[in-house]
């Protein structure tokens, strides 16, 4: 009986920490984080990236990624500043994964932007926000 209780407590603890893990830090699977960006950040890619950003992302993240888009105030999630090191130090693959999959109020874009090269161009464009 006693051992069962300990087991229950342990499993409960594990589940709790797992839930925390899932909802707080946004963990990108290693194989996605390591994906190389196949699109060179040339003028054409940055142009596409900027167009996509303005159309799909700026309403929440703001024109320059500061998190000051017109919709930002109505979100439950406090918008992050994408120009900071915390974001910019992430790999292209990690940013690609987050934009593609989404999480909670961050929409998933793999269906809305089905051309993966366009998505990579957005990643290239987000690099221009770096301070
Ligand atoms: C409806 C508002 C909204 C739109 C539109 C939106 N985002 Fe987001 N985005 C969010 C929110 C909210 C988060 C934080 C999600 C979380 O941490 O759970 C986020 C997170 C992110 C992150 C992760 C930042 C980090 O800390 O790692 C990236 C990258 C990102 N968005 C890029 C984009 C791009 C690129 C687009 C357009 C293709 C876009 N977002 C469109 C709301 C939005």
PDB file of C-alpha atoms and ligand atoms in Angstrom:
ATOM      1  CA  UNK A   1       0.000   0.000   0.000  1.00  0.00           C
ATOM      2  CA  UNK A   2       2.686   2.427   1.111  1.00  0.00           C
ATOM      3  CA  UNK A   3       4.790   1.733  -1.950  1.00  0.00           C
ATOM      4  CA  UNK A   4       1.743   2.380  -4.149  1.00  0.00           C
ATOM      5  CA  UNK A   5       1.298   5.780  -2.584  1.00  0.00           C
ATOM      6  CA  UNK A   6       4.917   6.678  -3.178  1.00  0.00           C
ATOM      7  CA  UNK A   7       4.473   5.565  -6.754  1.00  0.00           C
ATOM      8  CA  UNK A   8       1.415   7.751  -7.207  1.00  0.00           C
ATOM      9  CA  UNK A   9       3.201  10.750  -5.727  1.00  0.00           C
ATOM     10  CA  UNK A  10       6.194  10.174  -7.977  1.00  0.00           C
ATOM     11  CA  UNK A  11       4.143   9.801 -11.136  1.00  0.00           C
ATOM     12  CA  UNK A  12       2.117  12.880 -10.162  1.00  0.00           C
ATOM     13  CA  UNK A  13       5.288  14.876  -9.700  1.00  0.00           C
ATOM     14  CA  UNK A  14       6.613  13.719 -13.027  1.00  0.00           C
ATOM     15  CA  UNK A  15       3.388  14.666 -14.785  1.00  0.00           C
ATOM     16  CA  UNK A  16       3.407  18.078 -13.142  1.00  0.00           C
ATOM     17  CA  UNK A  17       6.964  18.819 -14.155  1.00  0.00           C
ATOM     18  CA  UNK A  18       6.165  17.552 -17.630  1.00  0.00           C
ATOM     19  CA  UNK A  19       3.206  19.930 -17.912  1.00  0.00           C
ATOM     20  CA  UNK A  20       5.398  22.769 -16.742  1.00  0.00           C
ATOM     21  CA  UNK A  21       8.033  21.796 -19.255  1.00  0.00           C
ATOM     22  CA  UNK A  22       5.413  21.847 -21.983  1.00  0.00           C
ATOM     23  CA  UNK A  23       3.844  25.176 -21.174  1.00  0.00           C
ATOM     24  CA  UNK A  24       6.748  27.315 -20.050  1.00  0.00           C
ATOM     25  CA  UNK A  25       9.992  27.102 -22.011  1.00  0.00           C
ATOM     26  CA  UNK A  26       9.252  26.373 -25.636  1.00  0.00           C
ATOM     27  CA  UNK A  27      11.451  23.416 -26.352  1.00  0.00           C
ATOM     28  CA  UNK A  28      12.293  22.679 -29.966  1.00  0.00           C
ATOM     29  CA  UNK A  29      13.150  19.060 -30.836  1.00  0.00           C
ATOM     30  CA  UNK A  30      16.865  18.802 -31.505  1.00  0.00           C
ATOM     31  CA  UNK A  31      16.481  17.551 -35.042  1.00  0.00           C
ATOM     32  CA  UNK A  32      14.361  20.593 -35.916  1.00  0.00           C
ATOM     33  CA  UNK A  33      16.680  23.008 -34.157  1.00  0.00           C
ATOM     34  CA  UNK A  34      19.574  21.620 -36.183  1.00  0.00           C
ATOM     35  CA  UNK A  35      17.874  22.022 -39.552  1.00  0.00           C
ATOM     36  CA  UNK A  36      19.982  24.195 -41.805  1.00  0.00           C
ATOM     37  CA  UNK A  37      18.361  27.153 -43.525  1.00  0.00           C
ATOM     38  CA  UNK A  38      18.335  26.259 -47.253  1.00  0.00           C
ATOM     39  CA  UNK A  39      17.460  29.810 -48.325  1.00  0.00           C
ATOM     40  CA  UNK A  40      20.252  32.341 -48.635  1.00  0.00           C
ATOM     41  CA  UNK A  41      19.484  35.679 -46.999  1.00  0.00           C
ATOM     42  CA  UNK A  42      19.892  37.624 -50.235  1.00  0.00           C
ATOM     43  CA  UNK A  43      17.877  40.656 -51.343  1.00  0.00           C
ATOM     44  CA  UNK A  44      15.123  38.537 -52.909  1.00  0.00           C
ATOM     45  CA  UNK A  45      14.670  36.422 -49.776  1.00  0.00           C
ATOM     46  CA  UNK A  46      14.600  39.470 -47.491  1.00  0.00           C
ATOM     47  CA  UNK A  47      12.039  41.114 -49.750  1.00  0.00           C
ATOM     48  CA  UNK A  48       9.787  38.048 -49.565  1.00  0.00           C
ATOM     49  CA  UNK A  49      10.397  37.801 -45.836  1.00  0.00           C
ATOM     50  CA  UNK A  50       9.403  41.399 -45.298  1.00  0.00           C
ATOM     51  CA  UNK A  51       6.210  41.034 -47.350  1.00  0.00           C
ATOM     52  CA  UNK A  52       5.242  37.900 -45.412  1.00  0.00           C
ATOM     53  CA  UNK A  53       6.102  39.558 -42.109  1.00  0.00           C
ATOM     54  CA  UNK A  54       3.974  42.594 -42.867  1.00  0.00           C
ATOM     55  CA  UNK A  55       1.051  40.459 -43.963  1.00  0.00           C
ATOM     56  CA  UNK A  56       1.100  37.665 -41.363  1.00  0.00           C
ATOM     57  CA  UNK A  57       3.140  38.700 -38.338  1.00  0.00           C
ATOM     58  CA  UNK A  58       3.290  42.466 -37.783  1.00  0.00           C
ATOM     59  CA  UNK A  59      -0.274  42.670 -36.415  1.00  0.00           C
ATOM     60  CA  UNK A  60       0.962  40.984 -33.235  1.00  0.00           C
ATOM     61  CA  UNK A  61       4.753  41.288 -33.235  1.00  0.00           C
ATOM     62  CA  UNK A  62       4.942  44.821 -34.609  1.00  0.00           C
ATOM     63  CA  UNK A  63       6.686  46.103 -37.711  1.00  0.00           C
ATOM     64  CA  UNK A  64      10.162  45.568 -36.295  1.00  0.00           C
ATOM     65  CA  UNK A  65       9.523  42.650 -33.943  1.00  0.00           C
ATOM     66  CA  UNK A  66       9.275  44.674 -30.746  1.00  0.00           C
ATOM     67  CA  UNK A  67       5.951  43.081 -29.810  1.00  0.00           C
ATOM     68  CA  UNK A  68       3.979  46.265 -30.329  1.00  0.00           C
ATOM     69  CA  UNK A  69       1.556  45.202 -33.045  1.00  0.00           C
ATOM     70  CA  UNK A  70      -2.014  46.478 -33.051  1.00  0.00           C
ATOM     71  CA  UNK A  71      -3.362  43.115 -31.808  1.00  0.00           C
ATOM     72  CA  UNK A  72      -0.740  42.700 -29.082  1.00  0.00           C
ATOM     73  CA  UNK A  73      -2.763  44.394 -26.354  1.00  0.00           C
ATOM     74  CA  UNK A  74      -5.724  42.050 -26.827  1.00  0.00           C
ATOM     75  CA  UNK A  75      -3.617  38.894 -26.403  1.00  0.00           C
ATOM     76  CA  UNK A  76      -3.373  37.015 -23.114  1.00  0.00           C
ATOM     77  CA  UNK A  77       0.286  36.327 -23.751  1.00  0.00           C
ATOM     78  CA  UNK A  78       2.673  39.190 -23.089  1.00  0.00           C
ATOM     79  CA  UNK A  79       4.482  39.768 -26.354  1.00  0.00           C
ATOM     80  CA  UNK A  80       8.173  39.218 -26.407  1.00  0.00           C
ATOM     81  CA  UNK A  81      10.713  41.421 -28.081  1.00  0.00           C
ATOM     82  CA  UNK A  82      12.076  39.377 -30.990  1.00  0.00           C
ATOM     83  CA  UNK A  83      15.093  41.667 -31.332  1.00  0.00           C
ATOM     84  CA  UNK A  84      16.648  40.423 -28.086  1.00  0.00           C
ATOM     85  CA  UNK A  85      19.488  37.946 -27.660  1.00  0.00           C
ATOM     86  CA  UNK A  86      17.126  35.409 -26.076  1.00  0.00           C
ATOM     87  CA  UNK A  87      15.391  35.077 -29.422  1.00  0.00           C
ATOM     88  CA  UNK A  88      18.213  35.907 -31.807  1.00  0.00           C
ATOM     89  CA  UNK A  89      20.583  33.340 -30.309  1.00  0.00           C
ATOM     90  CA  UNK A  90      18.192  30.563 -31.323  1.00  0.00           C
ATOM     91  CA  UNK A  91      19.060  28.652 -34.473  1.00  0.00           C
ATOM     92  CA  UNK A  92      17.283  29.288 -37.767  1.00  0.00           C
ATOM     93  CA  UNK A  93      15.843  25.786 -37.435  1.00  0.00           C
ATOM     94  CA  UNK A  94      14.388  26.577 -34.001  1.00  0.00           C
ATOM     95  CA  UNK A  95      12.711  29.778 -35.203  1.00  0.00           C
ATOM     96  CA  UNK A  96      11.426  27.987 -38.299  1.00  0.00           C
ATOM     97  CA  UNK A  97       9.948  25.258 -36.110  1.00  0.00           C
ATOM     98  CA  UNK A  98       8.158  27.736 -33.830  1.00  0.00           C
ATOM     99  CA  UNK A  99       6.652  29.693 -36.719  1.00  0.00           C
ATOM    100  CA  UNK A 100       5.666  26.508 -38.493  1.00  0.00           C
ATOM    101  CA  UNK A 101       4.074  24.767 -35.475  1.00  0.00           C
ATOM    102  CA  UNK A 102       2.861  27.662 -33.337  1.00  0.00           C
ATOM    103  CA  UNK A 103       1.819  27.401 -29.704  1.00  0.00           C
ATOM    104  CA  UNK A 104      -1.263  28.736 -27.930  1.00  0.00           C
ATOM    105  CA  UNK A 105      -1.782  32.310 -29.166  1.00  0.00           C
ATOM    106  CA  UNK A 106       1.078  32.050 -31.636  1.00  0.00           C
ATOM    107  CA  UNK A 107      -0.624  30.644 -34.755  1.00  0.00           C
ATOM    108  CA  UNK A 108       0.811  27.723 -36.701  1.00  0.00           C
ATOM    109  CA  UNK A 109       1.845  28.883 -40.147  1.00  0.00           C
ATOM    110  CA  UNK A 110       2.638  25.654 -41.947  1.00  0.00           C
ATOM    111  CA  UNK A 111      -0.785  25.680 -43.630  1.00  0.00           C
ATOM    112  CA  UNK A 112      -1.120  29.442 -44.068  1.00  0.00           C
ATOM    113  CA  UNK A 113       2.360  29.688 -45.591  1.00  0.00           C
ATOM    114  CA  UNK A 114       2.739  26.312 -47.296  1.00  0.00           C
ATOM    115  CA  UNK A 115       5.897  27.184 -49.239  1.00  0.00           C
ATOM    116  CA  UNK A 116       8.725  26.300 -46.865  1.00  0.00           C
ATOM    117  CA  UNK A 117      11.056  28.681 -48.697  1.00  0.00           C
ATOM    118  CA  UNK A 118       8.769  31.559 -47.773  1.00  0.00           C
ATOM    119  CA  UNK A 119       8.924  30.486 -44.134  1.00  0.00           C
ATOM    120  CA  UNK A 120      12.725  30.350 -44.249  1.00  0.00           C
ATOM    121  CA  UNK A 121      12.696  33.825 -45.811  1.00  0.00           C
ATOM    122  CA  UNK A 122      10.705  35.067 -42.837  1.00  0.00           C
ATOM    123  CA  UNK A 123      13.399  33.621 -40.578  1.00  0.00           C
ATOM    124  CA  UNK A 124      16.000  35.481 -42.651  1.00  0.00           C
ATOM    125  CA  UNK A 125      13.975  38.651 -42.316  1.00  0.00           C
ATOM    126  CA  UNK A 126      13.652  38.243 -38.538  1.00  0.00           C
ATOM    127  CA  UNK A 127      17.464  38.300 -38.360  1.00  0.00           C
ATOM    128  CA  UNK A 128      17.387  41.912 -39.538  1.00  0.00           C
ATOM    129  CA  UNK A 129      15.649  42.774 -36.224  1.00  0.00           C
ATOM    130  CA  UNK A 130      18.769  41.843 -34.287  1.00  0.00           C
ATOM    131  CA  UNK A 131      20.144  44.764 -32.319  1.00  0.00           C
TER     132      UNK A 131
HETATM  133  C1  LIG B   1      -2.103  36.441 -33.197  1.00  0.00           C
HETATM  134  C2  LIG B   1      -0.820  37.012 -32.831  1.00  0.00           C
HETATM  135  C3  LIG B   1       0.432  36.485 -33.483  1.00  0.00           C
HETATM  136  C4  LIG B   1       0.716  36.430 -34.834  1.00  0.00           C
HETATM  137  C5  LIG B   1      -0.165  36.830 -36.011  1.00  0.00           C
HETATM  138  C6  LIG B   1       2.074  35.916 -34.923  1.00  0.00           C
HETATM  139  N1  LIG B   1       2.567  35.649 -33.680  1.00  0.00           N
HETATM  140 FE1  LIG B   1       4.435  34.944 -33.237  1.00  0.00          FE
HETATM  141  N2  LIG B   1       3.946  34.806 -31.286  1.00  0.00           N
HETATM  142  C7  LIG B   1       2.762  35.218 -30.740  1.00  0.00           C
HETATM  143  C8  LIG B   1       2.748  34.890 -29.325  1.00  0.00           C
HETATM  144  C9  LIG B   1       1.614  35.164 -28.358  1.00  0.00           C
HETATM  145  C10 LIG B   1       3.985  34.245 -29.052  1.00  0.00           C
HETATM  146  C11 LIG B   1       4.446  33.623 -27.734  1.00  0.00           C
HETATM  147  C12 LIG B   1       3.991  32.162 -27.770  1.00  0.00           C
HETATM  148  C13 LIG B   1       4.378  31.351 -26.550  1.00  0.00           C
HETATM  149  O1  LIG B   1       5.490  31.526 -26.031  1.00  0.00           O
HETATM  150  O2  LIG B   1       3.577  30.502 -26.144  1.00  0.00           O
HETATM  151  C14 LIG B   1       4.711  34.228 -30.298  1.00  0.00           C
HETATM  152  C15 LIG B   1       5.968  33.682 -30.446  1.00  0.00           C
HETATM  153  C16 LIG B   1       6.729  33.754 -31.604  1.00  0.00           C
HETATM  154  C17 LIG B   1       8.092  33.298 -31.726  1.00  0.00           C
HETATM  155  C18 LIG B   1       8.915  32.623 -30.643  1.00  0.00           C
HETATM  156  C19 LIG B   1       9.744  33.622 -29.893  1.00  0.00           C
HETATM  157  C20 LIG B   1      10.621  32.959 -28.839  1.00  0.00           C
HETATM  158  O3  LIG B   1      10.682  33.452 -27.733  1.00  0.00           O
HETATM  159  O4  LIG B   1      11.255  31.957 -29.129  1.00  0.00           O
HETATM  160  C21 LIG B   1       8.487  33.558 -33.004  1.00  0.00           C
HETATM  161  C22 LIG B   1       9.843  33.275 -33.612  1.00  0.00           C
HETATM  162  C23 LIG B   1       7.353  34.165 -33.686  1.00  0.00           C
HETATM  163  N3  LIG B   1       6.296  34.265 -32.807  1.00  0.00           N
HETATM  164  C24 LIG B   1       7.348  34.548 -34.995  1.00  0.00           C
HETATM  165  C25 LIG B   1       6.189  34.892 -35.698  1.00  0.00           C
HETATM  166  C26 LIG B   1       6.135  35.026 -37.153  1.00  0.00           C
HETATM  167  C27 LIG B   1       7.317  34.880 -38.080  1.00  0.00           C
HETATM  168  C28 LIG B   1       4.838  35.308 -37.473  1.00  0.00           C
HETATM  169  C29 LIG B   1       4.229  35.483 -38.843  1.00  0.00           C
HETATM  170  C30 LIG B   1       4.485  34.462 -39.834  1.00  0.00           C
HETATM  171  C31 LIG B   1       4.088  35.385 -36.215  1.00  0.00           C
HETATM  172  N4  LIG B   1       4.942  35.106 -35.173  1.00  0.00           N
HETATM  173  C32 LIG B   1       2.738  35.714 -36.111  1.00  0.00           C
HETATM  174  C33 LIG B   1       1.718  35.859 -31.397  1.00  0.00           C
HETATM  175  C34 LIG B   1       1.599  35.981 -32.771  1.00  0.00           C
END
